[in-house]
Short mmCIF file of C-alpha atoms in Angstrom, two decimals:
data_model
loop_
_atom_site.label_atom_id
_atom_site.label_comp_id
_atom_site.label_asym_id
_atom_site.label_seq_id
_atom_site.Cartn_x
_atom_site.Cartn_y
_atom_site.Cartn_z
CA UNK Y 15 -20.05 -1.23 11.65
CA UNK Y 16 -21.15 2.16 10.32
CA UNK Y 17 -22.55 2.13 6.79
CA UNK Y 18 -22.85 5.49 5.03
CA UNK Y 19 -26.42 5.20 3.74
CA UNK Y 20 -25.89 8.10 1.32
CA UNK Y 21 -23.46 5.97 -0.69
CA UNK Y 22 -24.89 2.45 -0.72
CA UNK Y 23 -25.89 0.34 -3.70
CA UNK Y 24 -28.30 -2.40 -2.72
CA UNK Y 25 -28.00 -5.72 -4.56
CA UNK Y 26 -31.23 -7.71 -4.38
CA UNK Y 27 -30.16 -10.69 -6.50
CA UNK Y 28 -29.05 -13.95 -4.93
CA UNK Y 29 -25.24 -14.05 -4.62
CA UNK Y 30 -23.57 -17.46 -4.66
CA UNK Y 31 -20.77 -17.39 -2.04
CA UNK Y 32 -18.52 -19.52 -4.28
CA UNK Y 33 -19.03 -17.76 -7.64
CA UNK Y 34 -17.24 -14.40 -7.09
CA UNK Y 35 -20.33 -12.26 -7.77
CA UNK Y 36 -19.75 -10.10 -4.70
CA UNK Y 37 -16.08 -9.68 -5.67
CA UNK Y 38 -17.03 -8.40 -9.11
CA UNK Y 39 -19.38 -5.76 -7.70
CA UNK Y 40 -16.84 -4.57 -5.13
CA UNK Y 41 -13.91 -4.60 -7.53
CA UNK Y 42 -15.69 -2.77 -10.37
CA UNK Y 43 -16.72 0.20 -8.19
CA UNK Y 44 -14.54 0.50 -5.10
CA UNK Y 45 -15.84 3.95 -4.18
CA UNK Y 46 -19.31 2.54 -3.57
CA UNK Y 47 -20.49 0.54 -0.57
CA UNK Y 48 -22.49 -2.52 -1.60
CA UNK Y 49 -25.20 -4.12 0.54
CA UNK Y 50 -25.94 -7.66 -0.59
CA UNK Y 51 -29.42 -8.61 0.60
CA UNK Y 52 -29.24 -12.33 -0.25
CA UNK Y 53 -25.75 -13.80 0.10
CA UNK Y 54 -25.90 -17.41 1.25
CA UNK Y 55 -29.21 -16.56 2.89
CA UNK Y 56 -27.94 -13.54 4.82
CA UNK Y 57 -26.89 -9.92 4.41
CA UNK Y 58 -23.37 -8.73 3.74
CA UNK Y 59 -21.70 -5.42 2.95
CA UNK Y 60 -18.47 -4.61 1.13
CA UNK Y 61 -16.38 -1.48 0.51
CA UNK Y 62 -17.69 -0.12 3.81
CA UNK Y 63 -14.49 1.85 4.55
CA UNK Y 64 -13.01 1.96 1.06
CA UNK Y 65 -12.21 5.71 1.09
CA UNK Y 66 -10.66 8.04 3.62
CA UNK Y 67 -13.85 10.08 3.54
CA UNK Y 68 -15.86 7.06 4.75
CA UNK Y 69 -13.38 6.31 7.51
CA UNK Y 70 -13.35 9.94 8.65
CA UNK Y 71 -17.15 10.20 8.59
CA UNK Y 72 -17.52 7.00 10.63
CA UNK Y 73 -15.04 8.43 13.17
CA UNK Y 74 -16.83 11.78 13.30
CA UNK Y 75 -13.89 13.71 11.82
CA UNK Y 76 -12.56 14.88 8.45
CA UNK Y 77 -10.27 12.70 6.38
CA UNK Y 78 -7.41 15.19 6.83
CA UNK Y 79 -7.53 14.70 10.60
CA UNK Y 80 -7.33 10.90 10.71
CA UNK Y 81 -3.58 10.68 11.41
CA UNK Y 82 -3.62 13.14 14.32
CA UNK Y 83 -6.88 11.63 15.61
CA UNK Y 84 -5.23 8.22 15.87
CA UNK Y 85 -2.03 9.70 17.34
CA UNK Y 86 -3.99 11.48 20.07
CA UNK Y 87 -5.79 8.27 21.00
CA UNK Y 88 -2.52 6.34 21.16
CA UNK Y 89 -1.15 8.98 23.54
CA UNK Y 90 -4.21 8.93 25.81
CA UNK Y 91 -5.92 5.51 25.92
CA UNK Y 92 -9.07 5.10 27.99
CA UNK Y 93 -11.05 2.14 29.32
CA UNK Y 94 -14.07 0.86 27.43
CA UNK Y 95 -17.56 1.14 28.91
CA UNK Y 96 -18.82 -2.34 29.79
CA UNK Y 97 -22.53 -2.85 29.06
CA UNK Y 98 -24.72 -5.68 30.31
CA UNK Y 99 -26.55 -6.35 27.03
CA UNK Y 100 -24.13 -5.83 24.14
CA UNK Y 101 -25.70 -5.67 20.69
CA UNK Y 102 -23.81 -8.74 19.43
CA UNK Y 103 -25.55 -10.97 22.00
CA UNK Y 104 -29.02 -10.44 20.51
CA UNK Y 105 -29.10 -14.06 19.37
CA UNK Y 106 -26.99 -17.21 19.40
CA UNK Y 107 -26.95 -18.79 15.95
CA UNK Y 108 -26.64 -22.48 15.08
CA UNK Y 109 -23.00 -23.57 15.13
CA UNK Y 110 -22.47 -23.74 11.37
CA UNK Y 111 -19.99 -21.37 9.72
CA UNK Y 112 -20.95 -22.64 6.26
CA UNK Y 113 -24.39 -21.02 6.62
CA UNK Y 114 -22.97 -17.52 7.17
CA UNK Y 115 -22.54 -14.93 4.36
CA UNK Y 116 -18.83 -15.73 3.94
CA UNK Y 117 -17.45 -15.85 0.40
CA UNK Y 118 -14.66 -17.18 -1.76
CA UNK Y 119 -13.15 -14.01 -3.27
CA UNK Y 120 -10.95 -15.27 -6.13
CA UNK Y 121 -10.74 -18.49 -8.17
CA UNK Y 122 -7.46 -19.78 -6.70
CA UNK Y 123 -8.35 -19.03 -3.07
CA UNK Y 124 -8.29 -22.07 -0.81
CA UNK Y 125 -11.96 -21.53 0.03
CA UNK Y 126 -14.28 -19.08 1.76
CA UNK Y 127 -12.47 -16.55 3.91
CA UNK Y 128 -13.23 -14.15 6.74
CA UNK Y 129 -11.19 -11.13 5.65
CA UNK Y 130 -12.58 -8.31 7.81
CA UNK Y 131 -12.46 -10.10 11.16
CA UNK Y 132 -10.49 -8.78 14.11
CA UNK Y 133 -9.38 -11.32 16.69
CA UNK Y 134 -9.49 -10.54 20.42
CA UNK Y 135 -7.31 -12.75 22.61
CA UNK Y 136 -6.07 -12.59 26.18
CA UNK Y 137 -3.60 -14.55 28.28
CA UNK Y 138 -1.92 -13.85 31.62
CA UNK Y 139 -3.55 -10.42 31.81
CA UNK Y 140 -2.41 -9.30 28.35
CA UNK Y 141 -5.12 -8.55 25.79
CA UNK Y 142 -4.47 -8.23 22.08
CA UNK Y 143 -6.65 -7.19 19.15
CA UNK Y 144 -5.40 -7.87 15.63
CA UNK Y 145 -6.38 -8.61 12.03
CA UNK Y 146 -6.06 -12.12 10.63
CA UNK Y 147 -7.36 -13.77 7.50
CA UNK Y 148 -9.29 -16.94 8.30
CA UNK Y 149 -10.14 -19.88 6.06
CA UNK Y 150 -13.43 -21.69 6.70
CA UNK Y 151 -12.85 -25.46 6.73
CA UNK Y 152 -16.21 -26.79 7.96
CA UNK Y 153 -19.07 -26.00 10.32
CA UNK Y 154 -16.91 -25.20 13.34
CA UNK Y 155 -13.33 -25.12 12.04
CA UNK Y 156 -11.19 -22.21 10.86
CA UNK Y 157 -7.54 -22.08 9.81
CA UNK Y 158 -6.01 -18.75 10.87
CA UNK Y 159 -3.00 -17.05 9.25
CA UNK Y 160 -0.95 -16.34 12.36
CA UNK Y 161 2.05 -14.13 11.61
CA UNK Y 162 4.74 -13.98 14.35
CA UNK Y 163 3.40 -10.98 16.21
CA UNK Y 164 1.31 -10.49 19.33
CA UNK Y 165 -1.46 -13.09 18.92
CA UNK Y 166 1.23 -15.57 17.91
CA UNK Y 167 3.14 -14.72 21.11
CA UNK Y 168 0.09 -15.17 23.34
CA UNK Y 169 -0.71 -18.48 21.63
CA UNK Y 170 2.81 -19.77 22.24
CA UNK Y 171 2.67 -18.71 25.91
CA UNK Y 172 -0.57 -20.63 26.34
CA UNK Y 173 0.76 -23.61 24.40
CA UNK Y 174 3.82 -23.86 26.67
CA UNK Y 175 1.41 -24.30 29.56
CA UNK Y 176 -0.60 -26.92 27.70
CA UNK Y 177 -3.52 -24.54 27.13
CA UNK Y 178 -5.44 -23.51 24.05
CA UNK Y 179 -5.78 -19.75 23.49
CA UNK Y 180 -9.31 -18.42 23.82
CA UNK Y 181 -10.29 -16.01 21.05
CA UNK Y 182 -13.31 -14.03 19.96
CA UNK Y 183 -13.56 -13.13 16.28
CA UNK Y 184 -15.39 -9.85 15.70
CA UNK Y 185 -16.97 -9.09 12.33
CA UNK Y 186 -18.47 -5.68 11.59
CA UNK Y 187 -16.75 -3.99 14.53
CA UNK Y 188 -16.68 -0.18 14.89
CA UNK Y 189 -14.07 1.39 12.62
CA UNK Y 190 -12.10 2.62 15.64
CA UNK Y 191 -11.61 -0.98 16.78
CA UNK Y 192 -10.60 -2.06 13.27
CA UNK Y 193 -8.02 0.72 12.93
CA UNK Y 194 -6.67 0.02 16.41
CA UNK Y 195 -6.38 -3.68 15.57
CA UNK Y 196 -3.92 -2.81 12.78
CA UNK Y 197 -1.71 -0.51 14.87
CA UNK Y 198 1.91 -1.33 15.66
CA UNK Y 199 2.04 -0.98 19.45
CA UNK Y 200 4.14 -2.49 22.22
CA UNK Y 201 3.30 -6.03 23.30
CA UNK Y 202 0.84 -5.84 26.17
CA UNK Y 203 -0.80 -2.62 24.98
CA UNK Y 204 -4.58 -3.04 24.94
CA UNK Y 205 -5.77 -1.85 21.52
CA UNK Y 206 -9.36 -1.59 22.77
CA UNK Y 207 -8.33 1.26 25.09
CA UNK Y 208 -6.93 3.13 22.07
CA UNK Y 209 -10.14 2.45 20.16
CA UNK Y 210 -12.14 3.71 23.15
CA UNK Y 211 -10.15 6.95 23.29
CA UNK Y 212 -10.57 7.40 19.54
CA UNK Y 213 -14.30 6.78 19.81
CA UNK Y 214 -14.61 9.22 22.70
CA UNK Y 215 -12.82 11.98 20.79
CA UNK Y 216 -15.05 11.48 17.75
CA UNK Y 217 -18.40 10.70 19.37
CA UNK Y 218 -18.22 11.96 22.97
CA UNK Y 219 -18.48 8.63 24.80
CA UNK Y 220 -16.09 5.72 25.42
CA UNK Y 221 -16.35 2.65 23.22
CA UNK Y 222 -19.00 0.27 24.55
CA UNK Y 223 -17.88 -3.31 25.12
CA UNK Y 224 -19.44 -6.53 26.33
CA UNK Y 225 -18.44 -9.92 27.70
CA UNK Y 226 -18.42 -13.15 25.76
CA UNK Y 227 -19.17 -16.46 27.46
CA UNK Y 228 -15.46 -17.34 27.19
CA UNK Y 229 -14.65 -14.34 29.40
CA UNK Y 230 -13.20 -12.11 26.69
CA UNK Y 231 -14.28 -8.48 26.30
CA UNK Y 232 -15.07 -7.28 22.77
CA UNK Y 233 -16.71 -4.22 21.18
CA UNK Y 234 -20.44 -4.32 21.93
CA UNK Y 235 -21.60 -3.13 18.54
CA UNK Y 236 -20.28 -5.98 16.37
CA UNK Y 237 -22.45 -7.60 13.73
CA UNK Y 238 -21.13 -11.09 14.57
CA UNK Y 239 -18.87 -12.53 17.26
CA UNK Y 240 -17.45 -16.04 17.00
CA UNK Y 241 -16.14 -17.55 20.24
CA UNK Y 242 -13.45 -20.17 19.88
CA UNK Y 243 -10.01 -21.57 20.75
CA UNK Y 244 -6.74 -21.69 18.86
CA UNK Y 245 -5.86 -25.37 19.17
CA UNK Y 246 -2.56 -27.25 18.83
CA UNK Y 247 -3.63 -28.66 15.44
CA UNK Y 248 -2.49 -27.22 12.10
CA UNK Y 249 -3.79 -27.42 8.55
CA UNK Y 250 -2.89 -25.93 5.18
CA UNK Y 251 -3.88 -22.27 4.73
CA UNK Y 252 -3.79 -20.48 1.37
CA UNK Y 253 -3.50 -19.56 -1.40
CA UNK Y 254 -5.19 -16.22 -0.72
CA UNK Y 255 -4.88 -12.81 -2.34
CA UNK Y 256 -2.81 -10.42 -0.23
CA UNK Y 257 -2.50 -6.64 -0.26
CA UNK Y 258 -0.55 -6.36 -3.52
CA UNK Y 259 -3.33 -8.22 -5.34
CA UNK Y 260 -1.20 -11.33 -5.83
CA UNK Y 261 -1.71 -14.79 -4.36
CA UNK Y 262 0.15 -15.57 -1.14
CA UNK Y 263 1.70 -18.97 -0.56
CA UNK Y 264 0.38 -22.06 1.22
CA UNK Y 265 1.51 -22.62 4.82
CA UNK Y 266 0.74 -24.87 7.77
CA UNK Y 267 -1.25 -22.71 10.17
CA UNK Y 268 -3.11 -23.16 13.48
CA UNK Y 269 -6.69 -24.40 13.64
CA UNK Y 270 -9.44 -22.57 15.54
CA UNK Y 271 -12.40 -24.50 16.87
CA UNK Y 272 -15.52 -22.34 17.14
CA UNK Y 273 -17.79 -22.90 20.16
CA UNK Y 274 -20.46 -20.22 19.71
CA UNK Y 275 -21.73 -17.81 17.07
CA UNK Y 276 -23.38 -14.58 18.26
CA UNK Y 277 -25.17 -12.03 16.06
CA UNK Y 278 -26.83 -8.68 16.59
CA UNK Y 279 -30.37 -8.00 15.38
CA UNK Y 280 -30.57 -8.13 11.57
CA UNK Y 281 -26.81 -8.62 11.21
CA UNK Y 282 -24.74 -7.62 8.17
CA UNK Y 283 -21.55 -9.58 7.56
CA UNK Y 284 -18.63 -7.36 6.58
CA UNK Y 285 -16.70 -8.33 3.46
CA UNK Y 286 -13.26 -6.92 2.74
CA UNK Y 287 -12.00 -7.19 -0.84
CA UNK Y 288 -8.45 -8.60 -0.73
CA UNK Y 289 -6.07 -6.29 -2.54
CA UNK Y 290 -8.79 -3.62 -2.72
CA UNK Y 291 -8.89 -0.03 -1.50
CA UNK Y 292 -10.50 -0.93 1.82
CA UNK Y 293 -7.79 -3.52 2.44
CA UNK Y 294 -5.16 -0.86 1.65
CA UNK Y 295 -6.65 1.72 3.99
CA UNK Y 296 -7.38 -0.48 6.99
CA UNK Y 297 -3.83 -1.84 6.79
CA UNK Y 298 -2.06 1.40 5.90
CA UNK Y 299 -3.88 4.17 7.81
CA UNK Y 300 -2.76 2.77 11.21
CA UNK Y 301 0.89 2.99 10.06
CA UNK Y 302 0.69 6.67 9.17
CA UNK Y 303 0.75 7.97 12.78
CA UNK Y 304 3.99 6.07 13.42
CA UNK Y 305 5.59 7.63 10.33
CA UNK Y 306 4.35 11.05 11.48
CA UNK Y 307 5.97 10.62 14.90
CA UNK Y 308 9.33 9.46 13.57
CA UNK Y 309 9.51 12.22 10.98
CA UNK Y 310 8.55 14.81 13.59
CA UNK Y 311 11.52 13.70 15.68
CA UNK Y 312 13.78 14.68 12.76
CA UNK Y 313 11.82 17.64 11.36
CA UNK Y 314 9.69 19.54 13.90
CA UNK Y 315 7.08 20.92 11.47
CA UNK Y 316 5.24 17.96 9.93
CA UNK Y 317 1.82 18.66 8.41
CA UNK Y 318 0.58 15.23 7.36
CA UNK Y 319 1.45 11.73 6.18
CA UNK Y 320 -0.16 9.50 3.60
CA UNK Y 321 0.54 5.98 2.42
CA UNK Y 322 -0.80 6.08 -1.13
CA UNK Y 323 -3.47 3.85 -2.60
CA UNK Y 324 -1.35 3.41 -5.74
CA UNK Y 325 1.31 1.86 -3.51
CA UNK Y 326 -1.25 -0.38 -1.75
CA UNK Y 327 -1.11 2.01 1.26
CA UNK Y 328 1.98 0.05 2.20
CA UNK Y 329 4.90 0.49 -0.19
CA UNK Y 330 4.71 4.18 -1.25
CA UNK Y 331 4.26 7.26 0.95
CA UNK Y 332 4.07 11.06 0.92
CA UNK Y 333 5.00 13.38 3.80
CA UNK Y 334 4.38 17.13 3.89
CA UNK Y 335 6.71 19.28 6.00
CA UNK Y 336 7.77 22.87 6.59
CA UNK Y 337 11.54 23.08 6.39
CA UNK Y 338 13.62 25.01 8.90
CA UNK Y 339 16.91 24.36 7.14
CA UNK Y 340 18.33 22.68 4.08
CA UNK Y 341 18.67 18.95 4.67
CA UNK Y 342 15.32 18.64 6.44
CA UNK Y 343 13.91 16.91 3.36
CA UNK Y 344 16.64 14.27 3.44
CA UNK Y 345 16.24 13.77 7.18
CA UNK Y 346 12.50 13.36 6.66
CA UNK Y 347 13.16 10.64 4.08
CA UNK Y 348 15.37 8.67 6.45
CA UNK Y 349 12.95 9.08 9.36
CA UNK Y 350 9.96 8.00 7.25
CA UNK Y 351 11.68 4.74 6.33
CA UNK Y 352 12.41 4.17 10.03
CA UNK Y 353 8.75 4.71 10.90
CA UNK Y 354 7.55 2.19 8.33
CA UNK Y 355 10.31 -0.23 7.26
CA UNK Y 356 8.04 -1.88 4.67
CA UNK Y 357 7.88 1.36 2.67
CA UNK Y 358 10.12 1.40 -0.42
CA UNK Y 359 9.37 4.84 -1.93
CA UNK Y 360 8.67 8.13 -0.15
CA UNK Y 361 8.14 11.65 -1.46
CA UNK Y 362 8.72 14.67 0.79
CA UNK Y 363 6.78 17.82 -0.21
CA UNK Y 364 6.22 21.30 1.22
CA UNK Y 365 3.20 21.95 3.40
CA UNK Y 366 1.38 23.88 0.64
CA UNK Y 367 0.95 20.63 -1.31
CA UNK Y 368 -2.24 18.59 -0.77
CA UNK Y 369 -0.80 15.12 -0.24
CA UNK Y 370 -4.22 13.54 -0.84
CA UNK Y 371 -4.19 14.86 -4.41
CA UNK Y 372 -1.91 12.68 -6.55
CA UNK Y 373 -1.69 15.35 -9.24
CA UNK Y 374 -0.43 17.93 -6.78
CA UNK Y 375 2.19 15.53 -5.48
CA UNK Y 376 3.35 14.70 -8.99
CA UNK Y 377 3.40 18.42 -9.81
CA UNK Y 378 5.71 19.02 -6.84
CA UNK Y 379 8.06 16.27 -8.06
CA UNK Y 380 7.97 17.69 -11.59
CA UNK Y 381 8.54 21.35 -10.71
CA UNK Y 382 10.44 21.44 -7.41
CA UNK Y 383 13.19 18.85 -7.72
CA UNK Y 384 15.94 17.47 -9.91
CA UNK Y 385 17.18 13.88 -9.98
CA UNK Y 386 20.25 14.72 -7.90
CA UNK Y 387 17.88 15.07 -4.92
CA UNK Y 388 16.82 11.43 -5.12
CA UNK Y 389 18.12 9.28 -2.27
CA UNK Y 390 18.77 5.64 -3.21
CA UNK Y 391 19.32 3.00 -0.52
CA UNK Y 392 20.33 -0.48 -1.73
CA UNK Y 393 20.17 -3.77 0.12
CA UNK Y 394 17.52 -2.76 2.66
CA UNK Y 395 15.06 -5.10 4.33
CA UNK Y 396 11.64 -4.46 2.83
CA UNK Y 397 8.17 -5.91 2.71
CA UNK Y 398 7.47 -9.57 2.05
CA UNK Y 399 4.29 -8.33 0.34
CA UNK Y 400 6.34 -6.73 -2.45
CA UNK Y 401 6.49 -9.30 -5.27
CA UNK Y 402 9.51 -7.52 -6.83
CA UNK Y 403 11.65 -7.85 -3.69
CA UNK Y 404 14.19 -10.65 -3.61
CA UNK Y 405 15.22 -10.92 0.01
CA UNK Y 406 16.20 -7.24 0.10
CA UNK Y 407 14.93 -4.18 -1.69
CA UNK Y 408 16.02 -0.74 -2.91
CA UNK Y 409 14.46 2.17 -1.05
CA UNK Y 410 14.09 5.49 -2.86
CA UNK Y 411 13.34 8.91 -1.38
CA UNK Y 412 12.40 12.03 -3.34
CA UNK Y 413 13.05 15.45 -1.80
CA UNK Y 414 10.49 17.52 -3.70
CA UNK Y 415 10.70 20.53 -1.39
CA UNK Y 416 11.67 24.07 -2.38
CA UNK Y 417 15.32 24.76 -1.47
CA UNK Y 418 15.79 27.02 1.56
CA UNK Y 419 16.89 30.61 0.83
CA UNK Y 420 15.83 30.76 -2.83
CA UNK Y 421 13.24 33.06 -4.36
CA UNK Y 422 10.07 31.02 -3.87
CA UNK Y 423 8.00 32.89 -6.45
CA UNK Y 424 8.93 30.67 -9.43
CA UNK Y 425 7.80 27.59 -7.47
CA UNK Y 426 4.33 28.85 -6.53
CA UNK Y 427 1.21 28.33 -8.63
CA UNK Y 428 -0.73 31.38 -9.78
CA UNK Y 429 -3.87 32.10 -7.78
CA UNK Y 430 -6.86 34.43 -8.03
CA UNK Y 431 -5.88 35.60 -4.55
CA UNK Y 432 -2.57 36.98 -5.88
CA UNK Y 433 -2.17 40.69 -5.30
CA UNK Y 434 -2.46 42.96 -8.35
#
């Protein structure tokens, strides 16, 4: 975990893990990284990657280059560098999850949750890295929210053979590993090789990794690593606040038994505010490269893609393009929805618009389009995270690009660089 020391507020007071004090700090100032020095007897940090600037800085790039940086790594994965003494194996802690700096975020949550943990699993030669929320039940028991994707698939393969699925839960992993864990890739793709390529492009060396006692390979520079097994038992999981800031429902979910707890020297537990900016970005940023690729298949000149914070980095998006012909804006709308089916609203703008500036995007909508250029799609499958959806959703696309062949002068803002 990389903490930007130039933007850290240190909290010296004792923080009760069940009284929402950490949540209040993180929620009231989401731009700022907070370092809690005394949270359940340990250290914890929140809002670590709560802005694109922080993510870019941790990756060694600018925020405007994140999408292409991730795309390049997906196109050219590379092996990790295995080290003999990974940082996370500095010490083995007593097997008691209740003593760690893990908090209850909101009053109706089912309990204390690991929200920033990435889970590494492997079965029959296939390794997967993915995000999961995890409810602490007791000293060595976790209930994991297991959506029907890749970890779920590996677990079912193991279960068919009468085996539990070995997992290693990584907290405070490098940002490259966290972003890779949220990517949508083909089953069997090793996300750590994408993280390694990303790390190499930003820092000049492959991502370092180390072995756990259960045989799994994980990023070496994690703050904590919990070794365990997804068992055949289930327990109730939830309620818990999801990305839209609303409580998710209660479900029967698999139980993980923890066997070992590793920690690096002077570890800092990473907190991730549910429904907060960091949650938005770590979930949404990995989707942007996929949108970029699908739009580029329809419109060759794509400048950038952004899932907006106002739309939880999930439901609303902006794409900047350079049109070759009229209709490119509409094609970009359709392609963007294909690239991210959970998105319900997308705005297409010209490449002179800064898509990271909400006022510029709104200005483009206000000055470069009329309502007859709004595309409305009824009855589409959308996101289960959208509380307004009722089985299906309406999708809406806004073509806020300058029409091809018109005099562009009336659409361009005045500038001091204008010729006399």
